[in-house]
Coordinates of C-alpha atoms and ligand atoms in Angstrom, one line a residue:
M1 CA 136.7 131.0 141.2
I2 CA 135.1 133.7 143.3
V3 CA 136.7 136.8 144.8
S4 CA 137.8 136.7 148.5
L5 CA 137.6 140.4 149.0
P6 CA 140.3 142.4 151.5
A7 CA 138.4 143.8 154.6
Q8 CA 139.5 147.2 153.3
N9 CA 136.1 146.8 150.9
F10 CA 134.2 147.0 153.5
S11 CA 135.1 150.0 154.4
K12 CA 135.1 151.8 151.3
M13 CA 131.5 150.1 150.9
D14 CA 130.2 151.4 154.3
S15 CA 131.0 155.2 153.4
K16 CA 129.4 154.6 149.7
I17 CA 126.2 153.2 151.0
S18 CA 125.5 156.2 154.0
G19 CA 126.6 158.7 151.0
G20 CA 123.8 156.8 149.1
G21 CA 123.1 157.3 145.4
L22 CA 125.1 155.4 142.3
E23 CA 126.2 156.3 139.1
A24 CA 127.1 153.3 137.0
G25 CA 130.4 153.3 135.1
V26 CA 131.4 156.4 137.6
R27 CA 134.3 155.7 139.6
G28 CA 136.1 157.2 142.5
P29 CA 136.9 156.5 146.5
G30 CA 133.9 154.7 148.1
R31 CA 131.8 153.1 144.9
I32 CA 132.6 149.3 144.7
Q33 CA 134.5 149.1 141.6
P34 CA 133.8 146.3 139.0
E35 CA 136.6 144.7 139.6
E36 CA 135.8 144.0 143.2
L37 CA 132.6 141.5 141.7
R38 CA 134.8 140.3 139.2
S39 CA 135.7 136.5 139.5
P40 CA 139.2 135.6 137.3
P41 CA 138.6 133.9 134.2
P42 CA 137.6 130.2 133.5
T43 CA 140.4 127.7 133.3
A44 CA 140.2 124.4 131.2
S45 CA 140.2 122.7 134.8
D46 CA 137.3 124.4 136.2
D47 CA 134.0 122.6 136.4
L48 CA 131.7 125.1 134.4
G49 CA 129.1 122.6 134.8
A50 CA 128.8 122.5 138.1
P51 CA 127.0 125.9 139.8
R52 CA 129.6 127.5 142.2
S53 CA 129.2 128.9 145.3
P54 CA 129.7 132.4 146.7
T55 CA 132.1 133.3 149.4
A56 CA 129.8 134.9 152.8
E57 CA 131.6 138.2 151.5
E58 CA 130.3 137.7 147.8
L59 CA 127.5 137.8 149.6
E60 CA 127.3 140.8 151.4
L61 CA 129.1 142.8 148.6
L62 CA 126.3 141.6 146.2
A63 CA 123.3 142.0 148.7
R64 CA 125.5 146.0 149.5
Q65 CA 125.3 146.5 145.8
S66 CA 122.1 145.5 145.3
Q67 CA 121.0 147.9 147.8
L68 CA 123.1 151.0 146.1
L69 CA 121.5 149.8 142.9
E70 CA 117.7 150.2 144.6
G71 CA 117.0 154.0 143.4
A72 CA 118.6 153.7 140.2
T73 CA 117.2 153.6 136.5
P74 CA 117.0 150.6 134.7
E75 CA 119.7 152.1 132.2
K76 CA 122.1 152.1 135.1
I77 CA 121.5 149.1 136.5
V78 CA 122.0 148.0 132.8
A79 CA 125.2 149.7 132.5
W80 CA 126.1 149.2 135.5
A81 CA 125.6 145.3 134.7
V82 CA 128.2 145.9 131.5
E83 CA 131.1 148.0 133.5
A84 CA 131.0 144.8 136.3
Y85 CA 131.0 142.1 134.1
F86 CA 130.4 142.4 130.7
P87 CA 131.8 140.1 128.1
R88 CA 131.2 136.9 130.8
L89 CA 127.5 139.1 131.1
T90 CA 124.8 137.0 129.0
M91 CA 120.9 137.7 129.4
A92 CA 118.1 135.2 128.7
T93 CA 114.8 136.5 127.6
A94 CA 111.7 134.7 126.2
F95 CA 111.0 138.5 124.3
G96 CA 108.3 139.7 126.8
P97 CA 107.9 143.2 126.9
E98 CA 110.3 143.5 129.7
G99 CA 112.7 141.6 127.9
C100 CA 112.2 143.3 125.0
V101 CA 113.1 147.0 126.9
I102 CA 116.2 145.7 128.2
L103 CA 116.9 144.3 124.8
A104 CA 116.1 148.1 123.2
M105 CA 118.7 149.5 126.3
L106 CA 121.6 147.3 125.6
A107 CA 121.3 148.2 122.5
K108 CA 122.1 151.8 122.9
I109 CA 124.5 150.6 126.1
E110 CA 126.1 147.3 124.9
P111 CA 125.2 145.6 121.9
R112 CA 127.6 142.8 122.2
V113 CA 126.2 141.1 124.9
Y114 CA 125.1 137.7 124.7
V115 CA 121.3 137.3 124.9
F116 CA 119.3 134.3 124.0
N117 CA 116.1 132.4 123.9
L118 CA 115.1 129.0 125.4
D119 CA 114.0 127.7 122.3
T120 CA 111.4 124.5 123.5
G121 CA 109.7 123.8 119.9
Y122 CA 107.0 124.8 121.8
Q123 CA 106.9 128.9 121.0
F124 CA 104.6 130.8 119.4
P125 CA 104.7 131.3 115.5
E126 CA 104.3 135.1 117.0
T127 CA 107.3 134.8 119.6
L128 CA 110.0 134.0 116.7
E129 CA 108.9 136.4 114.4
L130 CA 109.3 139.4 117.5
R131 CA 113.0 137.8 117.0
D132 CA 113.5 138.7 113.8
R133 CA 112.2 142.1 114.5
I134 CA 113.9 142.7 117.0
A135 CA 117.2 141.9 115.3
Q136 CA 116.3 144.2 112.3
R137 CA 115.3 146.8 115.1
Y138 CA 118.4 146.8 117.0
G139 CA 121.1 144.4 115.4
I140 CA 120.9 141.8 117.7
E141 CA 120.4 138.8 117.0
V142 CA 119.3 136.9 120.0
D143 CA 120.8 133.1 119.8
L144 CA 117.9 130.4 120.3
Q145 CA 119.0 127.9 122.5
K146 CA 117.5 124.5 121.8
P147 CA 116.9 121.4 124.0
E148 CA 119.3 118.3 122.5
L149 CA 115.8 116.4 121.4
S150 CA 113.5 117.5 118.7
V151 CA 109.9 118.0 119.9
A152 CA 109.3 115.2 117.7
Q153 CA 112.1 112.8 119.3
Y154 CA 111.0 114.5 123.0
E155 CA 107.5 113.3 122.8
A156 CA 108.3 110.1 120.9
R157 CA 110.3 109.0 123.8
H158 CA 108.0 109.6 126.3
G159 CA 104.8 108.3 124.8
G160 CA 103.0 111.7 124.0
P161 CA 103.5 115.4 124.9
L162 CA 104.9 115.7 128.5
Y163 CA 103.3 119.1 129.2
E164 CA 100.3 117.1 129.4
T165 CA 101.4 114.6 132.5
D166 CA 104.3 116.2 133.4
S167 CA 105.2 120.0 132.9
D168 CA 107.9 119.9 135.5
R169 CA 110.1 117.7 133.4
C170 CA 109.1 119.1 130.3
C171 CA 110.5 122.4 131.5
L172 CA 113.0 121.2 133.2
D173 CA 114.5 119.1 130.4
R174 CA 113.4 121.7 127.8
K175 CA 114.1 125.3 129.7
I176 CA 116.4 124.4 132.9
A177 CA 118.8 122.4 131.3
V178 CA 119.1 124.4 128.4
L179 CA 119.7 127.2 130.5
H180 CA 122.1 125.7 132.9
R181 CA 124.6 124.9 129.3
A182 CA 123.9 127.9 127.8
V183 CA 125.6 130.2 130.7
E184 CA 128.6 127.7 131.0
G185 CA 131.6 130.4 130.9
Y186 CA 129.6 133.0 132.1
Q187 CA 129.1 134.9 135.2
A188 CA 126.3 137.0 135.6
W189 CA 123.1 137.1 133.8
M190 CA 120.1 139.6 133.8
S191 CA 116.4 139.1 133.5
G192 CA 113.5 141.0 133.1
I193 CA 111.5 140.0 136.4
R194 CA 109.9 142.4 138.1
R195 CA 108.3 142.1 141.9
D196 CA 104.9 143.0 140.9
Q197 CA 104.4 140.0 138.8
S198 CA 103.7 137.7 141.8
T199 CA 104.8 136.6 145.1
H200 CA 107.7 134.6 144.2
R201 CA 109.1 137.5 143.0
A202 CA 108.0 140.1 145.2
H203 CA 111.5 140.1 147.3
A204 CA 113.5 140.0 143.9
P205 CA 116.5 141.8 144.6
I206 CA 118.4 143.9 141.8
V207 CA 121.4 142.1 142.0
G208 CA 121.5 139.1 143.7
W209 CA 123.1 135.3 143.9
D210 CA 121.1 132.0 141.8
K211 CA 122.3 129.6 143.9
K212 CA 120.1 127.4 140.6
F213 CA 122.9 128.6 138.2
G214 CA 125.6 129.3 139.9
L215 CA 125.7 133.0 138.6
V216 CA 125.2 136.4 140.2
K217 CA 121.5 137.7 138.8
I218 CA 120.9 141.2 137.8
S219 CA 116.9 142.4 137.4
P220 CA 116.9 145.8 135.9
L221 CA 113.2 146.1 135.9
A222 CA 112.9 144.8 139.4
N223 CA 111.1 147.8 140.8
W224 CA 109.3 148.7 137.4
T225 CA 105.6 148.5 137.1
K226 CA 104.2 146.4 134.5
K227 CA 102.8 150.5 133.5
D228 CA 105.8 151.7 133.2
V229 CA 107.4 148.9 130.9
W230 CA 104.7 149.4 128.7
K231 CA 105.5 153.4 128.6
R232 CA 108.7 152.5 128.3
I233 CA 107.2 150.5 125.0
A234 CA 105.2 153.1 123.8
E235 CA 107.6 155.8 123.9
G236 CA 110.1 154.1 122.2
N237 CA 108.3 152.2 119.5
I238 CA 109.8 149.1 121.3
P239 CA 108.2 145.8 119.4
Y240 CA 106.4 143.6 121.3
N241 CA 104.8 140.0 120.7
P242 CA 101.3 141.0 119.0
L243 CA 99.8 138.4 121.4
H244 CA 99.6 141.1 124.7
D245 CA 97.0 142.5 122.0
R246 CA 95.0 140.1 122.4
G247 CA 94.8 138.5 126.3
Y248 CA 97.9 137.6 126.4
P249 CA 99.9 139.6 129.2
S250 CA 102.4 137.1 129.8
I251 CA 103.9 134.2 127.2
G252 CA 105.5 130.9 127.5
C253 CA 104.7 127.8 125.6
W254 CA 101.6 127.6 123.4
P255 CA 100.3 124.5 124.8
C256 CA 101.0 126.2 128.7
T257 CA 99.8 129.5 127.7
R258 CA 95.8 131.0 127.5
A259 CA 94.4 134.6 127.5
V260 CA 93.4 135.9 130.8
L261 CA 90.5 138.0 131.4
W262 CA 91.4 141.6 131.7
G263 CA 91.1 143.6 135.0
E264 CA 89.6 139.9 136.8
E265 CA 93.1 137.8 136.8
D266 CA 96.6 138.5 137.4
E267 CA 98.8 139.0 134.4
R268 CA 99.7 135.3 134.8
A269 CA 96.8 133.3 135.8
G270 CA 97.3 132.2 131.5
R271 CA 101.0 129.9 132.5
W272 CA 99.9 126.4 133.6
S273 CA 96.6 127.6 134.0
G274 CA 94.1 125.5 136.4
T275 CA 97.9 123.2 137.2
G276 CA 99.2 124.7 140.1
K277 CA 102.3 125.5 138.5
T278 CA 103.1 129.4 138.6
E279 CA 106.8 128.9 137.8
C280 CA 108.9 127.0 135.1
G281 CA 111.9 127.1 137.8
L282 CA 114.2 129.8 135.9
H283 CA 113.3 132.0 138.6
T284 CA 112.3 130.6 141.5
G285 CA 115.9 130.1 143.0
E286 CA 116.0 126.7 144.2
Ligands
SF4_1 FE1 107.0 122.1 128.3 FE2 104.9 123.9 129.2 FE3 107.8 123.6 129.9 FE4 107.0 124.5 127.4 S1 106.0 125.5 129.3 S2 108.5 123.2 128.5 S3 105.8 123.4 126.6 S4 105.7 122.2 130.8

């Protein structure tokens, strides 16, 4: 599945890196061309359920591409991702402010990118209503990817809500497993994570290899701050979750999310509060 890159590609990349700068979509000598990053399409014999392993050359290429994109705007990073991987590019969103900003960019750059939401059955009504407002505003129908079991079936099987007793297993069943299925056949996914959100995310590359899902992972907003995101939302009148105005800076499932004390707590302090858990596992990479 993974493209083995001929040695001459690296001399091209070296000259590009030393030359600095990148314009997404611009081709020419010294640029990493999208086809250099692409794998061939899947065949019937490919095991799409098993995460792929990158070659050392591919990892090096991705690291260099990430370095090149460090100074690029999020729009240019999204445009680069589309050029390099569409139609095998996808995006997961929980309709956080970052996801809404990227959806607004995709509406202009390539609205046909497949975007999905992990609909655990425990989302706030405000989150699902935002999905409809995004569809009306941008014409992008974010697909709701659901676990195999409904909430009622799941809780019956486990003798009650698992988020109370084993939140890792609940996230595994209702988020991680669903994401694995949703990305089958795709080669790259985009996320809205920012480096300043948490220590877990502080070293997220713009472009990197996600070994958990066997995909290239692109984070166009990695270098942005919370202020940058909200400035763009205000300037673009981009729809956002009204819960943000009620003290919820980070919104996940309602049983595992609480409002935070503004200025006194980390923006993700309201997620799995008091449990020591800080991530659902989508962005931890292991
Ligand atoms: Fe379950 Fe809470 Fe994880 Fe949602 S965030 S999947 S309710 S443990």
